[in-house]
PDB file of C-alpha atoms in Angstrom:
ATOM      1  CA  MET A 193      17.392  21.115  -8.317  1.00 61.00           C
ATOM      2  CA  GLN A 194      16.423  18.757  -6.144  1.00 84.00           C
ATOM      3  CA  ALA A 195      15.628  15.428  -7.350  1.00 85.00           C
ATOM      4  CA  GLN A 196      11.780  15.891  -6.045  1.00 87.00           C
ATOM      5  CA  GLU A 197      11.620  19.463  -8.212  1.00 90.00           C
ATOM      6  CA  LEU A 198      12.872  17.400 -11.564  1.00 91.00           C
ATOM      7  CA  LEU A 199      10.180  14.015 -11.046  1.00 92.00           C
ATOM      8  CA  VAL A 200       7.754  17.774 -11.077  1.00 92.00           C
ATOM      9  CA  ALA A 201       9.544  18.896 -13.979  1.00 93.00           C
ATOM     10  CA  LEU A 202       9.433  15.672 -15.804  1.00 93.00           C
ATOM     11  CA  ALA A 203       6.268  14.852 -14.397  1.00 93.00           C
ATOM     12  CA  GLY A 204       3.994  15.939 -17.986  1.00 92.00           C
ATOM     13  CA  GLY A 205       6.406  13.093 -20.087  1.00 90.00           C
ATOM     14  CA  ASN A 206       7.968  15.279 -22.439  1.00 93.00           C
ATOM     15  CA  THR A 207      11.197  15.785 -23.491  1.00 95.00           C
ATOM     16  CA  VAL A 208      13.226  18.108 -21.510  1.00 94.00           C
ATOM     17  CA  SER A 209      16.246  19.283 -21.671  1.00 93.00           C
ATOM     18  CA  GLY A 210      18.951  19.607 -19.869  1.00 91.00           C
ATOM     19  CA  ALA A 211      20.357  22.716 -21.112  1.00 92.00           C
ATOM     20  CA  LEU A 212      16.468  24.442 -20.244  1.00 93.00           C
ATOM     21  CA  LEU A 213      15.824  22.318 -16.452  1.00 92.00           C
ATOM     22  CA  ALA A 214      19.718  23.244 -15.648  1.00 91.00           C
ATOM     23  CA  GLU A 215      18.653  26.704 -16.251  1.00 90.00           C
ATOM     24  CA  ARG A 216      15.852  27.390 -14.543  1.00 89.00           C
ATOM     25  CA  ALA A 217      16.995  25.838 -11.705  1.00 87.00           C
ATOM     26  CA  GLY A 218      20.351  28.273 -11.951  1.00 89.00           C
ATOM     27  CA  VAL A 219      22.778  25.265 -11.499  1.00 92.00           C
ATOM     28  CA  THR A 220      24.650  23.117 -14.514  1.00 91.00           C
ATOM     29  CA  ARG A 221      24.226  20.722 -16.339  1.00 90.00           C
ATOM     30  CA  ALA A 222      26.667  18.692 -14.659  1.00 91.00           C
ATOM     31  CA  ALA A 223      24.070  19.415 -11.784  1.00 91.00           C
ATOM     32  CA  ILE A 224      20.850  18.100 -13.837  1.00 92.00           C
ATOM     33  CA  TRP A 225      22.933  14.608 -14.434  1.00 91.00           C
ATOM     34  CA  LYS A 226      23.936  14.543 -10.908  1.00 91.00           C
ATOM     35  CA  GLN A 227      20.131  13.961  -9.461  1.00 91.00           C
ATOM     36  CA  ILE A 228      18.407  12.128 -12.913  1.00 92.00           C
ATOM     37  CA  GLU A 229      20.861   9.352 -11.385  1.00 92.00           C
ATOM     38  CA  ALA A 230      19.516   9.896  -8.408  1.00 88.00           C
ATOM     39  CA  LEU A 231      16.220   9.372  -9.645  1.00 89.00           C
ATOM     40  CA  ARG A 232      17.088   6.134 -11.848  1.00 90.00           C
ATOM     41  CA  ALA A 233      19.050   5.292  -8.679  1.00 86.00           C
ATOM     42  CA  ARG A 234      15.766   5.508  -6.523  1.00 85.00           C
ATOM     43  CA  GLY A 235      13.550   3.570  -9.511  1.00 87.00           C
ATOM     44  CA  VAL A 236      12.284   6.208 -11.881  1.00 91.00           C
ATOM     45  CA  PRO A 237      12.511   5.494 -15.525  1.00 92.00           C
ATOM     46  CA  VAL A 238      14.042   8.579 -16.540  1.00 94.00           C
ATOM     47  CA  GLU A 239      14.921   8.211 -20.184  1.00 94.00           C
ATOM     48  CA  SER A 240      17.689   9.826 -22.319  1.00 93.00           C
ATOM     49  CA  ARG A 241      17.082  11.044 -26.267  1.00 91.00           C
ATOM     50  CA  GLY A 242      20.617  12.261 -26.603  1.00 88.00           C
ATOM     51  CA  THR A 243      21.159  16.422 -27.238  1.00 87.00           C
ATOM     52  CA  ALA A 244      16.768  16.594 -26.937  1.00 91.00           C
ATOM     53  CA  GLY A 245      16.607  15.811 -23.494  1.00 93.00           C
ATOM     54  CA  TYR A 246      15.371  13.455 -21.118  1.00 95.00           C
ATOM     55  CA  CYS A 247      12.096  12.283 -19.840  1.00 94.00           C
ATOM     56  CA  LEU A 248      10.076   9.970 -18.567  1.00 94.00           C
ATOM     57  CA  PRO A 249       7.779   6.688 -20.377  1.00 92.00           C
ATOM     58  CA  TRP A 250       3.760   7.494 -19.279  1.00 90.00           C
ATOM     59  CA  PRO A 251       3.110  11.573 -17.640  1.00 91.00           C
ATOM     60  CA  VAL A 252       3.185  10.257 -14.225  1.00 91.00           C
ATOM     61  CA  GLN A 253       0.879  12.385 -11.201  1.00 91.00           C
ATOM     62  CA  VAL A 254       3.341  13.945  -7.584  1.00 94.00           C
ATOM     63  CA  LEU A 255       0.798  13.979  -4.951  1.00 96.00           C
ATOM     64  CA  GLY A 256      -0.107  16.922  -3.403  1.00 96.00           C
ATOM     65  CA  LEU A 257      -2.063  18.033   0.060  1.00 96.00           C
ATOM     66  CA  GLN A 258      -3.289  20.064  -1.860  1.00 96.00           C
ATOM     67  CA  GLU A 259      -5.285  17.629  -4.380  1.00 97.00           C
ATOM     68  CA  ILE A 260      -5.393  14.909  -2.125  1.00 98.00           C
ATOM     69  CA  ARG A 261      -7.628  16.519   1.001  1.00 97.00           C
ATOM     70  CA  ALA A 262     -10.392  18.425  -2.139  1.00 97.00           C
ATOM     71  CA  ALA A 263     -10.964  14.880  -3.524  1.00 97.00           C
ATOM     72  CA  LEU A 264     -12.095  13.453  -0.081  1.00 98.00           C
ATOM     73  CA  PRO A 265     -15.908  13.605   1.161  1.00 96.00           C
ATOM     74  CA  ALA A 266     -16.873  16.195   3.382  1.00 97.00           C
ATOM     75  CA  HIS A 267     -17.211  13.786   6.189  1.00 96.00           C
ATOM     76  CA  VAL A 268     -14.191  12.174   5.457  1.00 97.00           C
ATOM     77  CA  ARG A 269     -12.468  15.467   5.384  1.00 96.00           C
ATOM     78  CA  LYS A 270     -14.394  15.995   9.072  1.00 96.00           C
ATOM     79  CA  ASP A 271     -13.076  12.579  11.243  1.00 96.00           C
ATOM     80  CA  LEU A 272      -9.588  12.814   9.326  1.00 97.00           C
ATOM     81  CA  GLY A 273      -7.266  13.776  11.669  1.00 97.00           C
ATOM     82  CA  ALA A 274      -3.231  14.470  11.091  1.00 97.00           C
ATOM     83  CA  LEU A 275      -2.434  14.306   6.844  1.00 98.00           C
ATOM     84  CA  GLU A 276       1.389  14.384   5.978  1.00 97.00           C
ATOM     85  CA  LEU A 277       2.776  14.307   2.559  1.00 97.00           C
ATOM     86  CA  HIS A 278       6.317  13.664   3.137  1.00 96.00           C
ATOM     87  CA  TRP A 279       8.895  13.198  -0.505  1.00 92.00           C
ATOM     88  CA  GLU A 280      10.999  10.425   0.910  1.00 91.00           C
ATOM     89  CA  ILE A 281      10.876   8.712   4.450  1.00 93.00           C
ATOM     90  CA  ASP A 282      12.626   5.617   6.014  1.00 93.00           C
ATOM     91  CA  SER A 283       8.329   4.338   6.006  1.00 93.00           C
ATOM     92  CA  THR A 284       4.758   5.811   6.778  1.00 95.00           C
ATOM     93  CA  SER A 285       4.381   3.195   9.858  1.00 95.00           C
ATOM     94  CA  ASN A 286       7.818   4.732  11.566  1.00 95.00           C
ATOM     95  CA  GLU A 287       6.803   7.785  11.086  1.00 96.00           C
ATOM     96  CA  ILE A 288       3.211   6.904  13.314  1.00 97.00           C
ATOM     97  CA  GLN A 289       5.024   5.457  15.570  1.00 96.00           C
ATOM     98  CA  ARG A 290       7.372   8.072  16.352  1.00 96.00           C
ATOM     99  CA  ARG A 291       3.924  10.463  16.572  1.00 95.00           C
ATOM    100  CA  LEU A 292       1.956   8.006  19.030  1.00 95.00           C
ATOM    101  CA  GLY A 293       2.307   9.692  21.574  1.00 91.00           C
ATOM    102  CA  THR A 294      -0.098  12.754  20.390  1.00 94.00           C
ATOM    103  CA  TRP A 295      -1.442  12.744  17.329  1.00 97.00           C
ATOM    104  CA  PRO A 296      -4.961  11.491  17.138  1.00 97.00           C
ATOM    105  CA  ASP A 297      -6.917   8.837  15.512  1.00 97.00           C
ATOM    106  CA  LEU A 298      -7.263   8.105  11.555  1.00 98.00           C
ATOM    107  CA  SER A 299      -4.152  10.663  10.945  1.00 98.00           C
ATOM    108  CA  MET A 300      -1.837   9.247   8.508  1.00 98.00           C
ATOM    109  CA  VAL A 301       0.425   9.686   6.738  1.00 98.00           C
ATOM    110  CA  LEU A 302       2.052   9.552   2.843  1.00 97.00           C
ATOM    111  CA  ALA A 303       5.297   9.203   1.112  1.00 96.00           C
ATOM    112  CA  GLU A 304       6.136   9.811  -2.676  1.00 94.00           C
ATOM    113  CA  THR A 305       9.631   7.537  -1.817  1.00 92.00           C
ATOM    114  CA  GLN A 306      11.288   4.928   1.301  1.00 90.00           C
ATOM    115  CA  SER A 307      13.974   4.381   2.479  1.00 85.00           C
ATOM    116  CA  ALA A 308      13.270   1.093   4.699  1.00 78.00           C
ATOM    117  CA  GLY A 309       9.644   0.392   4.059  1.00 65.00           C
ATOM    118  CA  ARG A 310       8.939  -3.240   4.051  1.00 56.00           C
ATOM    119  CA  GLY A 311       6.050  -5.634   4.129  1.00 53.00           C
ATOM    120  CA  ARG A 312       5.105  -9.052   5.687  1.00 51.00           C
ATOM    121  CA  ARG A 313       7.943 -10.786   7.562  1.00 50.00           C
ATOM    122  CA  GLY A 314      10.291  -8.271   7.744  1.00 51.00           C
ATOM    123  CA  ARG A 315      10.481  -8.031   3.575  1.00 56.00           C
ATOM    124  CA  ALA A 316      11.460  -5.139   2.103  1.00 55.00           C
ATOM    125  CA  TRP A 317       9.008  -2.827   0.199  1.00 55.00           C
ATOM    126  CA  LEU A 318       9.794  -1.640  -3.200  1.00 67.00           C
ATOM    127  CA  SER A 319       9.405   2.238  -2.556  1.00 80.00           C
ATOM    128  CA  PRO A 320      10.153   4.046  -5.447  1.00 86.00           C
ATOM    129  CA  PRO A 321       8.835   7.980  -6.355  1.00 90.00           C
ATOM    130  CA  GLY A 322       5.903   9.297  -8.767  1.00 90.00           C
ATOM    131  CA  LEU A 323       5.095   5.287  -9.429  1.00 92.00           C
ATOM    132  CA  ASN A 324       2.713   3.872  -6.295  1.00 94.00           C
ATOM    133  CA  VAL A 325       0.869   5.016  -3.651  1.00 96.00           C
ATOM    134  CA  TYR A 326       2.373   4.682   0.311  1.00 96.00           C
ATOM    135  CA  LEU A 327       0.785   5.096   3.181  1.00 97.00           C
ATOM    136  CA  SER A 328       0.156   3.850   6.692  1.00 98.00           C
ATOM    137  CA  CYS A 329      -3.092   4.916   8.674  1.00 98.00           C
ATOM    138  CA  LEU A 330      -3.181   5.265  13.372  1.00 98.00           C
ATOM    139  CA  LYS A 331      -6.440   3.750  14.559  1.00 98.00           C
ATOM    140  CA  ARG A 332      -6.923   3.798  18.247  1.00 96.00           C
ATOM    141  CA  PHE A 333      -8.895   1.373  19.559  1.00 95.00           C
ATOM    142  CA  ASP A 334     -10.892   1.791  23.596  1.00 92.00           C
ATOM    143  CA  ALA A 335     -10.562  -2.833  23.196  1.00 85.00           C
ATOM    144  CA  GLY A 336      -8.218  -4.209  23.308  1.00 85.00           C
ATOM    145  CA  PHE A 337      -5.576  -6.228  21.482  1.00 88.00           C
ATOM    146  CA  ALA A 338      -8.727  -9.623  21.179  1.00 83.00           C
ATOM    147  CA  ALA A 339     -11.418  -7.776  19.703  1.00 88.00           C
ATOM    148  CA  LEU A 340      -9.152  -6.545  16.983  1.00 93.00           C
ATOM    149  CA  SER A 341      -8.609  -9.963  15.848  1.00 93.00           C
ATOM    150  CA  GLY A 342      -9.635 -10.724  11.889  1.00 95.00           C
ATOM    151  CA  LEU A 343      -7.983  -6.136  11.423  1.00 96.00           C
ATOM    152  CA  SER A 344      -5.794  -6.874   8.813  1.00 95.00           C
ATOM    153  CA  LEU A 345      -7.696  -8.861   6.458  1.00 97.00           C
ATOM    154  CA  ALA A 346     -11.374  -6.035   7.292  1.00 98.00           C
ATOM    155  CA  VAL A 347      -8.446  -4.278   5.855  1.00 98.00           C
ATOM    156  CA  GLY A 348      -8.238  -6.024   2.558  1.00 98.00           C
ATOM    157  CA  VAL A 349     -11.830  -5.273   1.373  1.00 98.00           C
ATOM    158  CA  ILE A 350     -10.944  -1.728   2.355  1.00 98.00           C
ATOM    159  CA  VAL A 351      -8.221  -2.278  -0.758  1.00 98.00           C
ATOM    160  CA  MET A 352     -10.744  -3.991  -3.039  1.00 98.00           C
ATOM    161  CA  ARG A 353     -13.368  -0.723  -2.084  1.00 98.00           C
ATOM    162  CA  THR A 354     -10.971   1.508  -3.001  1.00 98.00           C
ATOM    163  CA  LEU A 355      -9.958  -0.949  -5.996  1.00 98.00           C
ATOM    164  CA  ALA A 356     -14.180  -1.124  -7.058  1.00 97.00           C
ATOM    165  CA  ALA A 357     -14.246   2.828  -6.161  1.00 97.00           C
ATOM    166  CA  LEU A 358     -11.401   3.815  -9.494  1.00 97.00           C
ATOM    167  CA  GLY A 359     -12.595   1.185 -11.479  1.00 96.00           C
ATOM    168  CA  ILE A 360     -10.736  -1.690 -11.148  1.00 96.00           C
ATOM    169  CA  GLN A 361     -11.272  -5.196 -11.246  1.00 95.00           C
ATOM    170  CA  GLY A 362      -9.596  -8.558 -11.353  1.00 96.00           C
ATOM    171  CA  ALA A 363      -8.426  -9.192  -8.717  1.00 97.00           C
ATOM    172  CA  GLY A 364      -8.461 -10.300  -5.488  1.00 98.00           C
ATOM    173  CA  LEU A 365      -8.003 -11.335  -1.761  1.00 97.00           C
ATOM    174  CA  LYS A 366      -5.222 -14.122   0.228  1.00 95.00           C
ATOM    175  CA  TRP A 367      -5.577 -14.989   3.115  1.00 94.00           C
ATOM    176  CA  PRO A 368      -4.371 -13.375   5.660  1.00 90.00           C
ATOM    177  CA  ASN A 369      -2.250  -9.700   4.436  1.00 88.00           C
ATOM    178  CA  ASP A 370      -2.120 -10.171   0.379  1.00 93.00           C
ATOM    179  CA  VAL A 371      -3.536  -7.962  -2.223  1.00 97.00           C
ATOM    180  CA  LEU A 372      -3.540 -10.004  -5.468  1.00 97.00           C
ATOM    181  CA  SER A 373      -4.417  -9.902  -9.546  1.00 96.00           C
ATOM    182  CA  ASP A 374      -3.792 -12.891 -12.159  1.00 93.00           C
ATOM    183  CA  ALA A 375      -0.561 -11.941 -12.571  1.00 92.00           C
ATOM    184  CA  GLY A 376       0.817 -11.098  -9.669  1.00 94.00           C
ATOM    185  CA  LYS A 377       0.866  -8.683  -6.367  1.00 94.00           C
ATOM    186  CA  LEU A 378      -0.680  -5.760  -6.260  1.00 96.00           C
ATOM    187  CA  ALA A 379      -0.706  -4.587  -2.868  1.00 95.00           C
ATOM    188  CA  GLY A 380       0.509  -5.118  -0.444  1.00 92.00           C
ATOM    189  CA  ILE A 381      -0.778  -4.723   3.413  1.00 95.00           C
ATOM    190  CA  LEU A 382       1.133  -4.394   7.272  1.00 94.00           C
ATOM    191  CA  VAL A 383      -0.596  -4.494  11.109  1.00 95.00           C
ATOM    192  CA  GLU A 384       1.711  -3.287  13.674  1.00 95.00           C
ATOM    193  CA  LEU A 385      -0.474  -3.004  17.363  1.00 94.00           C
ATOM    194  CA  SER A 386       0.520  -0.998  20.410  1.00 92.00           C
ATOM    195  CA  GLY A 387      -0.887  -0.987  23.811  1.00 88.00           C
ATOM    196  CA  GLU A 388      -2.428  -2.908  26.689  1.00 83.00           C
ATOM    197  CA  TYR A 389      -3.873  -6.584  25.872  1.00 80.00           C
ATOM    198  CA  GLN A 390      -7.248  -5.801  27.644  1.00 83.00           C
ATOM    199  CA  GLY A 391      -7.604  -2.002  27.571  1.00 84.00           C
ATOM    200  CA  PRO A 392      -6.538   0.979  25.457  1.00 91.00           C
ATOM    201  CA  CYS A 393      -4.668   0.021  21.970  1.00 94.00           C
ATOM    202  CA  ALA A 394      -3.563   1.765  18.909  1.00 96.00           C
ATOM    203  CA  ALA A 395      -2.903   0.047  15.487  1.00 97.00           C
ATOM    204  CA  ILE A 396      -1.100   0.847  12.328  1.00 97.00           C
ATOM    205  CA  VAL A 397      -1.870   0.159   8.772  1.00 98.00           C
ATOM    206  CA  GLY A 398       0.155   0.212   6.579  1.00 96.00           C
ATOM    207  CA  VAL A 399      -0.766  -0.098   2.701  1.00 97.00           C
ATOM    208  CA  GLY A 400       1.321  -0.061  -0.254  1.00 94.00           C
ATOM    209  CA  VAL A 401      -0.345   0.008  -3.563  1.00 96.00           C
ATOM    210  CA  ASN A 402       1.626  -1.187  -7.130  1.00 95.00           C
ATOM    211  CA  VAL A 403      -0.367   1.812  -9.590  1.00 96.00           C
ATOM    212  CA  ARG A 404       3.077   1.717 -12.023  1.00 94.00           C
ATOM    213  CA  LEU A 405       5.662  -0.847 -11.629  1.00 91.00           C
ATOM    214  CA  THR A 406       8.820  -1.136 -14.120  1.00 89.00           C
ATOM    215  CA  ALA A 407      10.571  -3.905 -15.953  1.00 88.00           C
ATOM    216  CA  ALA A 408      13.781  -2.915 -13.129  1.00 85.00           C
ATOM    217  CA  LEU A 409      11.557  -3.199 -10.895  1.00 85.00           C
ATOM    218  CA  ARG A 410       9.042  -6.254 -11.171  1.00 87.00           C
ATOM    219  CA  GLU A 411      12.757  -8.499 -11.527  1.00 87.00           C
ATOM    220  CA  GLN A 412      13.589  -6.862  -7.849  1.00 85.00           C
ATOM    221  CA  ALA A 413      10.430  -8.000  -5.955  1.00 83.00           C
ATOM    222  CA  GLY A 414      10.974 -11.803  -5.120  1.00 83.00           C
ATOM    223  CA  GLN A 415       7.142 -12.648  -6.725  1.00 87.00           C
ATOM    224  CA  PRO A 416       5.167 -11.867  -9.454  1.00 93.00           C
ATOM    225  CA  ILE A 417       4.424  -8.607  -9.228  1.00 94.00           C
ATOM    226  CA  ASN A 418       1.093  -6.115 -11.435  1.00 95.00           C
ATOM    227  CA  ASP A 419       0.108  -3.024 -11.547  1.00 95.00           C
ATOM    228  CA  LEU A 420      -3.124  -0.684 -11.830  1.00 97.00           C
ATOM    229  CA  ALA A 421      -1.975   0.146 -14.785  1.00 95.00           C
ATOM    230  CA  ASN A 422      -1.535  -3.345 -16.100  1.00 94.00           C
ATOM    231  CA  LEU A 423      -5.398  -3.553 -14.897  1.00 96.00           C
ATOM    232  CA  ALA A 424      -6.214  -0.730 -16.021  1.00 94.00           C
ATOM    233  CA  HIS A 425      -5.592  -1.613 -19.928  1.00 89.00           C
ATOM    234  CA  GLY A 426      -2.830   0.497 -19.298  1.00 87.00           C
ATOM    235  CA  GLU A 427      -4.042   3.459 -18.202  1.00 88.00           C
ATOM    236  CA  ALA A 428      -2.788   4.128 -14.662  1.00 90.00           C
ATOM    237  CA  PRO A 429      -5.596   5.408 -12.434  1.00 94.00           C
ATOM    238  CA  ASP A 430      -4.307   9.017 -10.985  1.00 95.00           C
ATOM    239  CA  ARG A 431      -2.917   8.783  -7.580  1.00 96.00           C
ATOM    240  CA  ASN A 432      -3.558  12.070  -6.596  1.00 97.00           C
ATOM    241  CA  GLN A 433      -7.279   9.594  -7.130  1.00 97.00           C
ATOM    242  CA  VAL A 434      -5.814   6.400  -5.389  1.00 98.00           C
ATOM    243  CA  ALA A 435      -4.299   8.083  -2.321  1.00 98.00           C
ATOM    244  CA  ALA A 436      -7.570   9.839  -1.616  1.00 98.00           C
ATOM    245  CA  SER A 437     -10.212   7.083  -2.332  1.00 98.00           C
ATOM    246  CA  LEU A 438      -7.832   4.720  -0.189  1.00 98.00           C
ATOM    247  CA  ILE A 439      -8.269   7.074   2.944  1.00 98.00           C
ATOM    248  CA  ALA A 440     -11.363   7.421   2.640  1.00 98.00           C
ATOM    249  CA  ASN A 441     -12.352   4.562   2.795  1.00 98.00           C
ATOM    250  CA  LEU A 442      -9.486   3.701   5.542  1.00 98.00           C
ATOM    251  CA  VAL A 443     -12.102   6.315   7.276  1.00 98.00           C
ATOM    252  CA  GLU A 444     -15.298   4.680   6.839  1.00 98.00           C
ATOM    253  CA  GLY A 445     -13.639   1.308   7.449  1.00 98.00           C
ATOM    254  CA  LEU A 446     -12.219   0.741  10.698  1.00 98.00           C
ATOM    255  CA  ARG A 447     -15.119   3.117  12.125  1.00 97.00           C
ATOM    256  CA  GLN A 448     -16.597   0.320  11.056  1.00 98.00           C
ATOM    257  CA  PHE A 449     -14.269  -2.171  12.044  1.00 97.00           C
ATOM    258  CA  GLU A 450     -13.979  -0.598  15.834  1.00 96.00           C
ATOM    259  CA  ARG A 451     -17.605  -0.954  15.791  1.00 95.00           C
ATOM    260  CA  ASP A 452     -18.565  -4.619  14.166  1.00 95.00           C
ATOM    261  CA  GLY A 453     -15.121  -5.358  14.007  1.00 95.00           C
ATOM    262  CA  PHE A 454     -13.618  -8.215  11.941  1.00 96.00           C
ATOM    263  CA  ALA A 455     -17.526 -10.073  11.760  1.00 94.00           C
ATOM    264  CA  GLY A 456     -18.801  -6.923   9.618  1.00 95.00           C
ATOM    265  CA  PHE A 457     -16.677  -7.939   7.387  1.00 97.00           C
ATOM    266  CA  VAL A 458     -16.716 -11.333   7.004  1.00 96.00           C
ATOM    267  CA  ASP A 459     -18.973 -11.644   4.361  1.00 96.00           C
ATOM    268  CA  GLU A 460     -17.608  -9.190   2.109  1.00 97.00           C
ATOM    269  CA  TYR A 461     -14.200 -10.852   2.048  1.00 98.00           C
ATOM    270  CA  ALA A 462     -15.712 -14.345   0.937  1.00 97.00           C
ATOM    271  CA  GLY A 463     -16.621 -12.823  -2.053  1.00 97.00           C
ATOM    272  CA  HIS A 464     -12.701 -11.880  -2.682  1.00 98.00           C
ATOM    273  CA  ASP A 465     -10.857 -14.647  -1.281  1.00 97.00           C
ATOM    274  CA  LEU A 466      -9.083 -16.434  -3.648  1.00 97.00           C
ATOM    275  CA  LEU A 467      -8.463 -19.774  -1.592  1.00 97.00           C
ATOM    276  CA  ARG A 468     -11.211 -20.639  -1.252  1.00 97.00           C
ATOM    277  CA  GLY A 469     -11.901 -24.304  -2.442  1.00 97.00           C
ATOM    278  CA  LYS A 470      -8.719 -24.028  -3.568  1.00 96.00           C
ATOM    279  CA  ALA A 471      -5.992 -27.229  -2.521  1.00 97.00           C
ATOM    280  CA  LEU A 472      -4.035 -25.485  -0.584  1.00 96.00           C
ATOM    281  CA  HIS A 473      -0.444 -26.252   1.697  1.00 95.00           C
ATOM    282  CA  LEU A 474      -0.118 -25.561   4.635  1.00 93.00           C
ATOM    283  CA  GLN A 475       3.318 -24.789   6.990  1.00 91.00           C
ATOM    284  CA  GLY A 476       4.290 -23.187  10.224  1.00 84.00           C
ATOM    285  CA  ALA A 477       6.026 -23.977  13.287  1.00 75.00           C
ATOM    286  CA  LEU A 478       3.245 -26.843  14.096  1.00 71.00           C
ATOM    287  CA  GLY A 479       4.737 -28.516  10.880  1.00 85.00           C
ATOM    288  CA  GLU A 480       1.835 -28.562   7.477  1.00 90.00           C
ATOM    289  CA  ARG A 481      -0.281 -29.439   6.543  1.00 90.00           C
ATOM    290  CA  ASP A 482      -2.149 -30.553   2.805  1.00 94.00           C
ATOM    291  CA  GLY A 483      -6.313 -30.005   2.586  1.00 96.00           C
ATOM    292  CA  VAL A 484      -9.030 -27.442   1.143  1.00 97.00           C
ATOM    293  CA  GLY A 485      -9.820 -23.695   1.292  1.00 97.00           C
ATOM    294  CA  ALA A 486     -13.054 -23.129   3.596  1.00 97.00           C
ATOM    295  CA  GLY A 487     -12.962 -19.775   3.837  1.00 96.00           C
ATOM    296  CA  VAL A 488     -12.406 -17.790   7.515  1.00 96.00           C
ATOM    297  CA  ASP A 489     -14.614 -17.745   9.990  1.00 95.00           C
ATOM    298  CA  ALA A 490     -15.872 -14.262  12.418  1.00 92.00           C
ATOM    299  CA  ARG A 491     -12.205 -13.929  13.684  1.00 92.00           C
ATOM    300  CA  GLY A 492     -10.713 -14.040  10.689  1.00 94.00           C
ATOM    301  CA  ALA A 493      -9.206 -17.553  10.788  1.00 94.00           C
ATOM    302  CA  LEU A 494      -8.691 -19.573   8.448  1.00 95.00           C
ATOM    303  CA  LEU A 495     -10.336 -22.607   7.533  1.00 96.00           C
ATOM    304  CA  LEU A 496      -9.016 -25.890   5.469  1.00 95.00           C
ATOM    305  CA  GLN A 497     -10.729 -29.022   5.326  1.00 96.00           C
ATOM    306  CA  THR A 498      -8.683 -31.128   5.586  1.00 94.00           C
ATOM    307  CA  PRO A 499      -9.676 -35.692   6.065  1.00 93.00           C
ATOM    308  CA  THR A 500      -9.775 -35.550   9.366  1.00 92.00           C
ATOM    309  CA  GLY A 501     -11.731 -32.756   9.753  1.00 95.00           C
ATOM    310  CA  VAL A 502     -11.746 -28.452   9.528  1.00 96.00           C
ATOM    311  CA  LEU A 503      -8.461 -27.224  10.719  1.00 92.00           C
ATOM    312  CA  SER A 504      -8.740 -23.840  12.253  1.00 92.00           C
ATOM    313  CA  VAL A 505      -5.585 -21.518  10.982  1.00 91.00           C
ATOM    314  CA  ASP A 506      -5.274 -18.386  13.201  1.00 84.00           C
ATOM    315  CA  SER A 507      -1.831 -17.172  13.176  1.00 70.00           C
ATOM    316  CA  ALA A 508      -0.270 -15.461  10.659  1.00 65.00           C
ATOM    317  CA  ASP A 509       3.642 -16.698   9.960  1.00 72.00           C
ATOM    318  CA  VAL A 510       2.330 -19.486   8.154  1.00 85.00           C
ATOM    319  CA  THR A 511       2.564 -20.526   4.642  1.00 88.00           C
ATOM    320  CA  VAL A 512      -0.225 -21.012   3.119  1.00 91.00           C
ATOM    321  CA  ARG A 513       0.906 -22.086  -0.892  1.00 91.00           C
ATOM    322  CA  ARG A 514      -1.828 -23.473  -3.678  1.00 88.00           C
ATOM    323  CA  ALA A 515      -0.848 -27.673  -3.883  1.00 77.00           C
TER     324      ALA A 515
END
């Protein structure tokens, strides 16, 4: 029995004896214990109940392509390119990069777990199986890089649309690409571009959404983090529904961005902007600046009201903190 099969066996949240698991798989109890430890090493909170066996603290939904496709509207299934689901991969964005030359527009990769998931500035993105959603999308554009200004902010709006569709409230957007709640980071966005500056190019859009976190993961994160389960008063949404809603909103939203650019999202972004009207401290290659957040412009640049006027900041390498 592999770790993936073991997660499926425990997904219901009921206690299952080690002897029964071993009998089902035709392996020894020691082999089951080894795979239990493999799941725990990946961040899955498998609990031991003595001679009664093993269980998870709550039921989980293992991702399934059939379930995800069935939850997609017909027009989204028509526009969707390739759709793959992996048990374990280095990162979903890396997989799209490897297939960049052959995959059609709006192709997507999901994974139960990533061994090298990454966020902004190369930070590691914790990726345990069975708990969250890790997805990357390929979007091709005929225009060059300059036309893609504000894309990461538009993806933030797309994630907020996804949360609204799931009935999740209590989140907002922090420039340039964080989805936050009062208790911490809820989702991360990483956009990587390749191609020509003034010609055809491609964006690999990576999104990680925290559906349910453990206490150990919160400690490992190195920053305040939150999950959908907490915002939904302990009832985490079905992960296949989260994945399907995110896919549908990416297909529709990225088509919209292709037509309208970030200008088509700027008003909606303003409704979720957590920095507008807040005292901010910016630090980056050009030094440090203090001011008050004044929203974002039609290109997606952060506007900072300073004593000498409004400063426009469009470098994602800037660190922005509440003053």
